[in-house]
PDB file of C-alpha atoms in Angstrom:
ATOM      1  CA  MET A   1     -53.809 163.762  16.171  1.00 89.00           C
ATOM      2  CA  THR A   2     -51.113 161.063  16.504  1.00 95.00           C
ATOM      3  CA  GLY A   3     -47.661 161.946  15.481  1.00 98.00           C
ATOM      4  CA  THR A   4     -45.492 159.939  13.032  1.00 98.00           C
ATOM      5  CA  LEU A   5     -42.259 157.868  13.620  1.00 98.00           C
ATOM      6  CA  TYR A   6     -39.722 158.662  10.902  1.00 98.00           C
ATOM      7  CA  LEU A   7     -37.045 156.025  10.295  1.00 98.00           C
ATOM      8  CA  CYS A   8     -34.231 158.121   9.050  1.00 98.00           C
ATOM      9  CA  ALA A   9     -31.212 156.584   7.183  1.00 98.00           C
ATOM     10  CA  THR A  10     -27.950 158.204   7.804  1.00 97.00           C
ATOM     11  CA  PRO A  11     -24.576 157.964   6.198  1.00 95.00           C
ATOM     12  CA  ILE A  12     -22.427 154.868   6.902  1.00 93.00           C
ATOM     13  CA  GLY A  13     -19.240 156.769   6.550  1.00 91.00           C
ATOM     14  CA  ASN A  14     -19.404 159.596   4.019  1.00 94.00           C
ATOM     15  CA  LEU A  15     -21.474 162.599   5.021  1.00 95.00           C
ATOM     16  CA  GLY A  16     -22.054 163.411   1.401  1.00 95.00           C
ATOM     17  CA  ASP A  17     -24.569 160.465   1.295  1.00 97.00           C
ATOM     18  CA  MET A  18     -27.091 162.334   3.574  1.00 97.00           C
ATOM     19  CA  THR A  19     -30.303 162.944   1.804  1.00 98.00           C
ATOM     20  CA  PHE A  20     -32.201 166.216   1.614  1.00 98.00           C
ATOM     21  CA  ARG A  21     -35.301 164.544   2.755  1.00 98.00           C
ATOM     22  CA  VAL A  22     -33.676 163.153   5.944  1.00 98.00           C
ATOM     23  CA  LEU A  23     -32.044 166.584   6.748  1.00 98.00           C
ATOM     24  CA  ASP A  24     -35.456 168.419   6.366  1.00 98.00           C
ATOM     25  CA  THR A  25     -37.116 165.772   8.575  1.00 98.00           C
ATOM     26  CA  LEU A  26     -34.510 165.913  11.380  1.00 98.00           C
ATOM     27  CA  ARG A  27     -34.954 169.700  11.465  1.00 98.00           C
ATOM     28  CA  GLU A  28     -38.784 169.489  11.503  1.00 98.00           C
ATOM     29  CA  VAL A  29     -39.463 166.707  14.021  1.00 98.00           C
ATOM     30  CA  ASP A  30     -40.069 167.438  17.720  1.00 98.00           C
ATOM     31  CA  LEU A  31     -37.512 164.797  18.810  1.00 98.00           C
ATOM     32  CA  ILE A  32     -34.791 162.584  17.603  1.00 98.00           C
ATOM     33  CA  ALA A  33     -34.369 159.193  19.140  1.00 98.00           C
ATOM     34  CA  ALA A  34     -30.653 158.196  18.595  1.00 97.00           C
ATOM     35  CA  GLU A  35     -28.869 154.972  19.266  1.00 94.00           C
ATOM     36  CA  ASP A  36     -25.911 156.845  20.607  1.00 94.00           C
ATOM     37  CA  THR A  37     -26.380 160.516  21.233  1.00 95.00           C
ATOM     38  CA  ARG A  38     -22.625 161.072  21.513  1.00 94.00           C
ATOM     39  CA  ASN A  39     -22.234 159.812  17.914  1.00 93.00           C
ATOM     40  CA  SER A  40     -25.365 161.416  16.490  1.00 96.00           C
ATOM     41  CA  ILE A  41     -24.555 164.837  17.822  1.00 96.00           C
ATOM     42  CA  LYS A  42     -21.537 164.936  15.528  1.00 95.00           C
ATOM     43  CA  LEU A  43     -23.902 164.419  12.584  1.00 96.00           C
ATOM     44  CA  LEU A  44     -26.278 166.945  13.916  1.00 97.00           C
ATOM     45  CA  ASN A  45     -23.697 169.633  14.548  1.00 97.00           C
ATOM     46  CA  HIS A  46     -22.156 169.094  11.071  1.00 97.00           C
ATOM     47  CA  PHE A  47     -25.533 169.845   9.404  1.00 97.00           C
ATOM     48  CA  GLU A  48     -26.456 172.606  12.071  1.00 98.00           C
ATOM     49  CA  ILE A  49     -29.513 170.698  13.262  1.00 98.00           C
ATOM     50  CA  LYS A  50     -30.663 171.807  16.680  1.00 98.00           C
ATOM     51  CA  THR A  51     -33.563 169.319  17.357  1.00 98.00           C
ATOM     52  CA  PRO A  52     -33.386 167.800  20.845  1.00 98.00           C
ATOM     53  CA  MET A  53     -32.373 164.160  21.117  1.00 98.00           C
ATOM     54  CA  THR A  54     -33.117 161.181  23.444  1.00 98.00           C
ATOM     55  CA  SER A  55     -31.335 157.866  23.594  1.00 97.00           C
ATOM     56  CA  TYR A  56     -32.915 154.755  22.335  1.00 97.00           C
ATOM     57  CA  HIS A  57     -30.614 151.694  22.281  1.00 95.00           C
ATOM     58  CA  GLU A  58     -30.453 147.931  22.806  1.00 93.00           C
ATOM     59  CA  TYR A  59     -30.501 148.204  26.635  1.00 95.00           C
ATOM     60  CA  ASN A  60     -33.636 150.439  26.964  1.00 95.00           C
ATOM     61  CA  ARG A  61     -35.386 149.344  23.786  1.00 94.00           C
ATOM     62  CA  VAL A  62     -38.583 148.128  25.421  1.00 95.00           C
ATOM     63  CA  GLU A  63     -39.117 150.742  28.187  1.00 96.00           C
ATOM     64  CA  LYS A  64     -37.935 153.613  25.976  1.00 97.00           C
ATOM     65  CA  ALA A  65     -40.181 152.541  23.182  1.00 97.00           C
ATOM     66  CA  GLN A  66     -43.158 152.756  25.430  1.00 97.00           C
ATOM     67  CA  GLN A  67     -42.212 156.374  26.357  1.00 97.00           C
ATOM     68  CA  ILE A  68     -41.655 157.265  22.765  1.00 98.00           C
ATOM     69  CA  ILE A  69     -45.010 155.854  21.775  1.00 98.00           C
ATOM     70  CA  GLY A  70     -46.549 157.928  24.512  1.00 98.00           C
ATOM     71  CA  TRP A  71     -44.998 161.044  22.965  1.00 98.00           C
ATOM     72  CA  LEU A  72     -46.174 160.056  19.431  1.00 98.00           C
ATOM     73  CA  LYS A  73     -49.808 159.623  20.840  1.00 98.00           C
ATOM     74  CA  GLU A  74     -49.654 163.116  22.177  1.00 98.00           C
ATOM     75  CA  GLY A  75     -49.121 164.303  18.674  1.00 98.00           C
ATOM     76  CA  LYS A  76     -45.204 164.702  18.606  1.00 98.00           C
ATOM     77  CA  ASN A  77     -43.310 163.640  15.636  1.00 98.00           C
ATOM     78  CA  VAL A  78     -40.168 161.539  16.213  1.00 98.00           C
ATOM     79  CA  ALA A  79     -37.302 160.690  14.103  1.00 98.00           C
ATOM     80  CA  LEU A  80     -35.294 157.499  14.733  1.00 98.00           C
ATOM     81  CA  VAL A  81     -31.612 157.219  13.739  1.00 98.00           C
ATOM     82  CA  SER A  82     -29.110 154.524  14.236  1.00 95.00           C
ATOM     83  CA  ASP A  83     -25.347 155.204  14.678  1.00 91.00           C
ATOM     84  CA  ALA A  84     -25.108 154.802  10.890  1.00 91.00           C
ATOM     85  CA  GLY A  85     -27.260 153.344   8.155  1.00 94.00           C
ATOM     86  CA  THR A  86     -30.911 152.426   8.121  1.00 96.00           C
ATOM     87  CA  PRO A  87     -32.683 152.084  11.469  1.00 96.00           C
ATOM     88  CA  ALA A  88     -34.344 148.714  12.412  1.00 95.00           C
ATOM     89  CA  ILE A  89     -31.881 146.624  10.262  1.00 92.00           C
ATOM     90  CA  SER A  90     -29.886 144.558  12.793  1.00 87.00           C
ATOM     91  CA  ASP A  91     -30.804 147.289  15.150  1.00 91.00           C
ATOM     92  CA  PRO A  92     -33.075 147.918  18.295  1.00 94.00           C
ATOM     93  CA  GLY A  93     -35.298 150.055  16.067  1.00 96.00           C
ATOM     94  CA  GLU A  94     -37.218 146.870  15.071  1.00 96.00           C
ATOM     95  CA  VAL A  95     -38.822 146.726  18.467  1.00 97.00           C
ATOM     96  CA  LEU A  96     -39.963 150.247  18.277  1.00 98.00           C
ATOM     97  CA  VAL A  97     -41.455 149.693  14.822  1.00 98.00           C
ATOM     98  CA  GLU A  98     -43.315 146.503  15.976  1.00 97.00           C
ATOM     99  CA  MET A  99     -44.766 148.257  19.037  1.00 97.00           C
ATOM    100  CA  CYS A 100     -45.841 151.256  16.873  1.00 98.00           C
ATOM    101  CA  GLN A 101     -47.634 149.042  14.545  1.00 97.00           C
ATOM    102  CA  ARG A 102     -49.500 147.239  17.536  1.00 97.00           C
ATOM    103  CA  GLU A 103     -50.525 150.589  18.910  1.00 97.00           C
ATOM    104  CA  GLY A 104     -51.681 151.972  15.479  1.00 97.00           C
ATOM    105  CA  VAL A 105     -48.946 154.701  15.458  1.00 98.00           C
ATOM    106  CA  PRO A 106     -47.971 155.781  11.931  1.00 98.00           C
ATOM    107  CA  VAL A 107     -44.389 154.812  10.783  1.00 98.00           C
ATOM    108  CA  THR A 108     -42.675 155.814   7.532  1.00 98.00           C
ATOM    109  CA  SER A 109     -39.119 154.980   6.360  1.00 98.00           C
ATOM    110  CA  LEU A 110     -36.963 157.543   4.590  1.00 98.00           C
ATOM    111  CA  PRO A 111     -34.636 155.520   2.344  1.00 96.00           C
ATOM    112  CA  GLY A 112     -30.822 155.928   2.362  1.00 96.00           C
ATOM    113  CA  CYS A 113     -27.618 154.201   3.172  1.00 95.00           C
ATOM    114  CA  CYS A 114     -27.706 150.494   4.133  1.00 94.00           C
ATOM    115  CA  ALA A 115     -24.350 148.884   4.681  1.00 92.00           C
ATOM    116  CA  CYS A 116     -25.336 145.263   3.863  1.00 93.00           C
ATOM    117  CA  ILE A 117     -26.909 146.198   0.565  1.00 94.00           C
ATOM    118  CA  THR A 118     -23.973 148.460  -0.403  1.00 94.00           C
ATOM    119  CA  ALA A 119     -21.584 145.541   0.327  1.00 94.00           C
ATOM    120  CA  LEU A 120     -23.679 143.086  -1.676  1.00 95.00           C
ATOM    121  CA  THR A 121     -23.690 145.264  -4.738  1.00 95.00           C
ATOM    122  CA  LEU A 122     -19.864 145.450  -4.671  1.00 94.00           C
ATOM    123  CA  SER A 123     -19.375 141.824  -3.806  1.00 94.00           C
ATOM    124  CA  GLY A 124     -19.275 140.224  -7.290  1.00 92.00           C
ATOM    125  CA  LEU A 125     -21.564 137.465  -5.986  1.00 92.00           C
ATOM    126  CA  SER A 126     -25.084 136.751  -6.922  1.00 91.00           C
ATOM    127  CA  THR A 127     -27.492 139.506  -5.968  1.00 92.00           C
ATOM    128  CA  ARG A 128     -30.602 137.888  -7.309  1.00 92.00           C
ATOM    129  CA  ARG A 129     -31.208 135.998  -4.061  1.00 92.00           C
ATOM    130  CA  PHE A 130     -29.475 136.673  -0.721  1.00 93.00           C
ATOM    131  CA  CYS A 131     -29.958 136.266   2.961  1.00 93.00           C
ATOM    132  CA  PHE A 132     -28.778 138.634   5.711  1.00 94.00           C
ATOM    133  CA  GLU A 133     -27.784 136.981   8.930  1.00 93.00           C
ATOM    134  CA  GLY A 134     -26.235 139.918  10.696  1.00 91.00           C
ATOM    135  CA  PHE A 135     -23.853 138.988  13.556  1.00 91.00           C
ATOM    136  CA  LEU A 136     -23.636 135.337  14.395  1.00 94.00           C
ATOM    137  CA  PRO A 137     -24.876 134.367  17.940  1.00 94.00           C
ATOM    138  CA  ALA A 138     -22.422 134.693  20.723  1.00 93.00           C
ATOM    139  CA  ASP A 139     -23.743 131.516  22.328  1.00 96.00           C
ATOM    140  CA  LYS A 140     -21.759 128.515  21.074  1.00 95.00           C
ATOM    141  CA  LYS A 141     -24.662 126.084  20.818  1.00 96.00           C
ATOM    142  CA  GLU A 142     -26.815 128.673  19.078  1.00 97.00           C
ATOM    143  CA  LYS A 143     -23.972 129.676  16.762  1.00 96.00           C
ATOM    144  CA  LYS A 144     -23.361 125.986  15.746  1.00 96.00           C
ATOM    145  CA  PHE A 145     -27.038 125.678  14.910  1.00 96.00           C
ATOM    146  CA  VAL A 146     -27.094 128.834  12.764  1.00 96.00           C
ATOM    147  CA  LEU A 147     -23.973 127.741  10.920  1.00 95.00           C
ATOM    148  CA  SER A 148     -25.490 124.438  10.192  1.00 94.00           C
ATOM    149  CA  GLU A 149     -28.491 126.154   8.714  1.00 94.00           C
ATOM    150  CA  LEU A 150     -26.179 128.421   6.561  1.00 93.00           C
ATOM    151  CA  ALA A 151     -24.452 125.339   5.289  1.00 92.00           C
ATOM    152  CA  ARG A 152     -27.672 124.449   3.436  1.00 91.00           C
ATOM    153  CA  GLU A 153     -28.305 128.010   2.364  1.00 91.00           C
ATOM    154  CA  THR A 154     -28.560 128.409  -1.469  1.00 91.00           C
ATOM    155  CA  ARG A 155     -28.517 132.231  -1.507  1.00 93.00           C
ATOM    156  CA  THR A 156     -25.648 134.626  -1.155  1.00 94.00           C
ATOM    157  CA  ILE A 157     -24.951 134.981   2.627  1.00 94.00           C
ATOM    158  CA  ILE A 158     -24.249 138.501   4.209  1.00 95.00           C
ATOM    159  CA  LEU A 159     -22.697 138.518   7.805  1.00 94.00           C
ATOM    160  CA  TYR A 160     -21.390 141.232   9.931  1.00 92.00           C
ATOM    161  CA  GLU A 161     -18.373 140.573  12.347  1.00 89.00           C
ATOM    162  CA  ALA A 162     -16.214 142.528  14.722  1.00 86.00           C
ATOM    163  CA  PRO A 163     -12.406 142.625  13.883  1.00 83.00           C
ATOM    164  CA  HIS A 164     -11.163 140.650  16.819  1.00 85.00           C
ATOM    165  CA  HIS A 165     -13.609 137.831  15.930  1.00 89.00           C
ATOM    166  CA  LEU A 166     -13.070 137.808  12.112  1.00 90.00           C
ATOM    167  CA  LYS A 167     -10.269 135.228  11.875  1.00 91.00           C
ATOM    168  CA  ARG A 168     -12.116 132.800  14.164  1.00 93.00           C
ATOM    169  CA  THR A 169     -15.373 133.307  12.179  1.00 93.00           C
ATOM    170  CA  LEU A 170     -13.743 132.678   8.921  1.00 94.00           C
ATOM    171  CA  GLY A 171     -12.375 129.390  10.346  1.00 95.00           C
ATOM    172  CA  GLU A 172     -15.862 128.451  11.600  1.00 95.00           C
ATOM    173  CA  LEU A 173     -17.389 129.307   8.192  1.00 94.00           C
ATOM    174  CA  TYR A 174     -14.782 127.165   6.412  1.00 94.00           C
ATOM    175  CA  GLY A 175     -15.258 124.291   8.905  1.00 95.00           C
ATOM    176  CA  THR A 176     -18.999 124.308   8.264  1.00 93.00           C
ATOM    177  CA  LEU A 177     -19.525 125.556   4.736  1.00 92.00           C
ATOM    178  CA  GLY A 178     -16.358 124.194   3.138  1.00 92.00           C
ATOM    179  CA  GLU A 179     -14.408 126.203   0.580  1.00 92.00           C
ATOM    180  CA  ARG A 180     -16.493 129.062  -0.737  1.00 92.00           C
ATOM    181  CA  ARG A 181     -15.772 132.304  -2.729  1.00 93.00           C
ATOM    182  CA  VAL A 182     -16.011 135.202  -0.175  1.00 94.00           C
ATOM    183  CA  THR A 183     -15.889 138.873  -0.347  1.00 94.00           C
ATOM    184  CA  LEU A 184     -14.610 140.959   2.483  1.00 93.00           C
ATOM    185  CA  CYS A 185     -15.581 144.603   2.697  1.00 92.00           C
ATOM    186  CA  ARG A 186     -14.487 147.392   5.002  1.00 88.00           C
ATOM    187  CA  GLU A 187     -14.679 151.287   5.233  1.00 89.00           C
ATOM    188  CA  LEU A 188     -17.409 151.467   2.637  1.00 91.00           C
ATOM    189  CA  THR A 189     -17.971 154.990   1.271  1.00 93.00           C
ATOM    190  CA  LYS A 190     -14.857 156.179   3.019  1.00 92.00           C
ATOM    191  CA  ARG A 191     -11.359 157.037   1.919  1.00 91.00           C
ATOM    192  CA  PHE A 192      -9.943 153.580   2.637  1.00 89.00           C
ATOM    193  CA  GLU A 193     -12.788 151.630   1.205  1.00 91.00           C
ATOM    194  CA  THR A 194     -11.608 148.154   0.459  1.00 88.00           C
ATOM    195  CA  VAL A 195     -13.352 145.214  -1.197  1.00 93.00           C
ATOM    196  CA  ILE A 196     -11.507 142.002  -1.522  1.00 90.00           C
ATOM    197  CA  ALA A 197     -12.951 139.014  -3.512  1.00 93.00           C
ATOM    198  CA  THR A 198     -11.143 135.855  -2.380  1.00 93.00           C
ATOM    199  CA  THR A 199     -11.843 132.359  -0.877  1.00 93.00           C
ATOM    200  CA  LEU A 200     -12.300 131.305   2.710  1.00 94.00           C
ATOM    201  CA  GLN A 201      -9.012 129.378   2.741  1.00 94.00           C
ATOM    202  CA  GLU A 202      -7.075 132.360   1.271  1.00 94.00           C
ATOM    203  CA  ALA A 203      -8.732 134.773   3.707  1.00 93.00           C
ATOM    204  CA  ILE A 204      -7.849 132.531   6.601  1.00 94.00           C
ATOM    205  CA  ALA A 205      -4.249 132.265   5.431  1.00 93.00           C
ATOM    206  CA  PHE A 206      -4.076 135.960   5.023  1.00 88.00           C
ATOM    207  CA  TYR A 207      -5.225 136.732   8.591  1.00 83.00           C
ATOM    208  CA  GLU A 208      -2.952 134.067  10.034  1.00 84.00           C
ATOM    209  CA  GLU A 209      -0.061 135.859   8.385  1.00 81.00           C
ATOM    210  CA  VAL A 210      -1.210 139.286   9.498  1.00 73.00           C
ATOM    211  CA  CYS A 211      -1.563 137.983  13.086  1.00 68.00           C
ATOM    212  CA  ALA A 212       1.833 136.462  13.119  1.00 67.00           C
ATOM    213  CA  CYS A 213       3.327 139.732  11.920  1.00 67.00           C
ATOM    214  CA  THR A 214       1.376 141.973  14.230  1.00 62.00           C
ATOM    215  CA  GLY A 215       0.768 139.791  17.257  1.00 60.00           C
ATOM    216  CA  ARG A 216      -2.684 141.406  17.658  1.00 58.00           C
ATOM    217  CA  ASP A 217      -5.131 140.068  15.078  1.00 54.00           C
ATOM    218  CA  GLY A 218      -3.898 142.458  12.476  1.00 46.00           C
ATOM    219  CA  GLN A 219      -5.083 145.617  14.213  1.00 45.00           C
ATOM    220  CA  GLY A 220      -3.221 148.016  12.042  1.00 44.00           C
ATOM    221  CA  LYS A 221      -4.448 151.491  11.389  1.00 42.00           C
ATOM    222  CA  HIS A 222      -5.396 151.042   7.806  1.00 39.00           C
ATOM    223  CA  GLY A 223      -4.028 147.451   7.367  1.00 41.00           C
ATOM    224  CA  ALA A 224      -5.851 144.314   7.809  1.00 42.00           C
ATOM    225  CA  GLY A 225      -7.805 145.032  11.012  1.00 41.00           C
ATOM    226  CA  GLY A 226      -8.583 147.368  13.785  1.00 36.00           C
ATOM    227  CA  LYS A 227     -10.460 150.595  13.084  1.00 34.00           C
ATOM    228  CA  GLY A 228      -9.746 150.239   9.347  1.00 32.00           C
ATOM    229  CA  GLY A 229     -10.002 146.507   9.080  1.00 31.00           C
ATOM    230  CA  LEU A 230      -9.865 144.400   5.983  1.00 33.00           C
ATOM    231  CA  GLY A 231     -13.468 143.662   5.785  1.00 31.00           C
ATOM    232  CA  GLY A 232     -15.516 146.208   7.587  1.00 27.00           C
ATOM    233  CA  ILE A 233     -19.040 146.179   5.873  1.00 26.00           C
ATOM    234  CA  VAL A 234     -19.782 149.174   8.055  1.00 24.00           C
ATOM    235  CA  PRO A 235     -16.967 151.527   8.485  1.00 26.00           C
ATOM    236  CA  GLY A 236     -15.070 151.665  11.686  1.00 32.00           C
ATOM    237  CA  ARG A 237     -15.422 148.503  13.785  1.00 40.00           C
ATOM    238  CA  THR A 238     -17.475 146.034  11.967  1.00 60.00           C
ATOM    239  CA  TYR A 239     -16.495 143.461   9.206  1.00 64.00           C
ATOM    240  CA  GLY A 240     -18.498 142.301   6.355  1.00 70.00           C
ATOM    241  CA  VAL A 241     -18.276 138.661   4.991  1.00 76.00           C
ATOM    242  CA  LEU A 242     -20.244 137.861   1.959  1.00 73.00           C
ATOM    243  CA  CYS A 243     -20.252 134.170   1.043  1.00 75.00           C
ATOM    244  CA  GLN A 244     -20.970 132.322  -2.206  1.00 70.00           C
ATOM    245  CA  PRO A 245     -24.223 130.435  -2.050  1.00 67.00           C
ATOM    246  CA  GLY A 246     -24.011 126.680  -1.616  1.00 63.00           C
ATOM    247  CA  ASP A 247     -25.624 124.026  -3.767  1.00 57.00           C
ATOM    248  CA  GLY A 248     -28.190 122.966  -1.118  1.00 47.00           C
ATOM    249  CA  GLU A 249     -26.081 119.990   0.070  1.00 44.00           C
ATOM    250  CA  LYS A 250     -24.347 121.436   2.841  1.00 38.00           C
ATOM    251  CA  GLY A 251     -21.472 141.449   8.287  1.00 33.00           C
ATOM    252  CA  GLY A 252     -16.955 158.141  12.229  1.00 57.00           C
ATOM    253  CA  TYR A 253     -18.184 159.743   9.295  1.00 60.00           C
ATOM    254  CA  GLU A 254     -16.367 161.244   6.354  1.00 59.00           C
ATOM    255  CA  ASP A 255     -16.856 164.190   4.095  1.00 49.00           C
ATOM    256  CA  GLY A 256     -13.214 164.109   3.073  1.00 36.00           C
ATOM    257  CA  GLY A 257     -11.945 163.672   6.559  1.00 31.00           C
ATOM    258  CA  PHE A 258     -14.763 163.966   9.130  1.00 28.00           C
ATOM    259  CA  GLY A 259     -14.698 161.598  12.000  1.00 31.00           C
ATOM    260  CA  GLN A 260     -15.368 157.887  11.936  1.00 33.00           C
ATOM    261  CA  GLY A 261     -18.673 155.963  11.392  1.00 35.00           C
ATOM    262  CA  HIS A 262     -19.802 153.116  13.551  1.00 35.00           C
ATOM    263  CA  GLN A 263     -22.135 150.831  11.865  1.00 40.00           C
TER     264      GLN A 263
END
């Protein structure tokens, strides 16, 4: 009998958000495929889970997916976890899910934390219709194309961004989209959770002032950047930028102090 791939959502910062169903599954499966075993071992140790792990990440996503599917076809049950949040959302897990479907391997998803949705509900922007862009492309030409597409977007836009790129990205968004309301989120579900509703111009001005004061893109411990960051939609090192929709014309764990989330 073929085994099942379980997509297990894990906390995005606060360990209290772990679900009982995910805990039971992680204990019962034969193997856990983790994006970063060094990060996931902290989670497993906290909950005293002894299930063996294997790595599954961006750089081995195709070859390792084939190996995991082989184990599943042998009857083993496998849980997939990302560094934080829901696997397969802006995550190499999407490749494994697609390959499992092609091979007729059962896949089920165990709901839980999802950073982009958490940020959206806190944004104060329209939640009826939205688009999730994830990280903008690194390639300049491709990024320019994506931004031009977003300029015509009529739904709330959700982006992820790294702290050292945030100021530049805010400038690029303003240059392409024009003035918009924007909500910046960081450290969601954690002690220093921050949600700031502002505008693109005001956000740019704020970061320019922070950079002038710090000389390092505002990388303060719990200030406007760095590990804390002003807008980390996912705790730790990623920022969230949620933009007001246009008119069609033109983003360690905690249980009171446990580690730092990643995604």
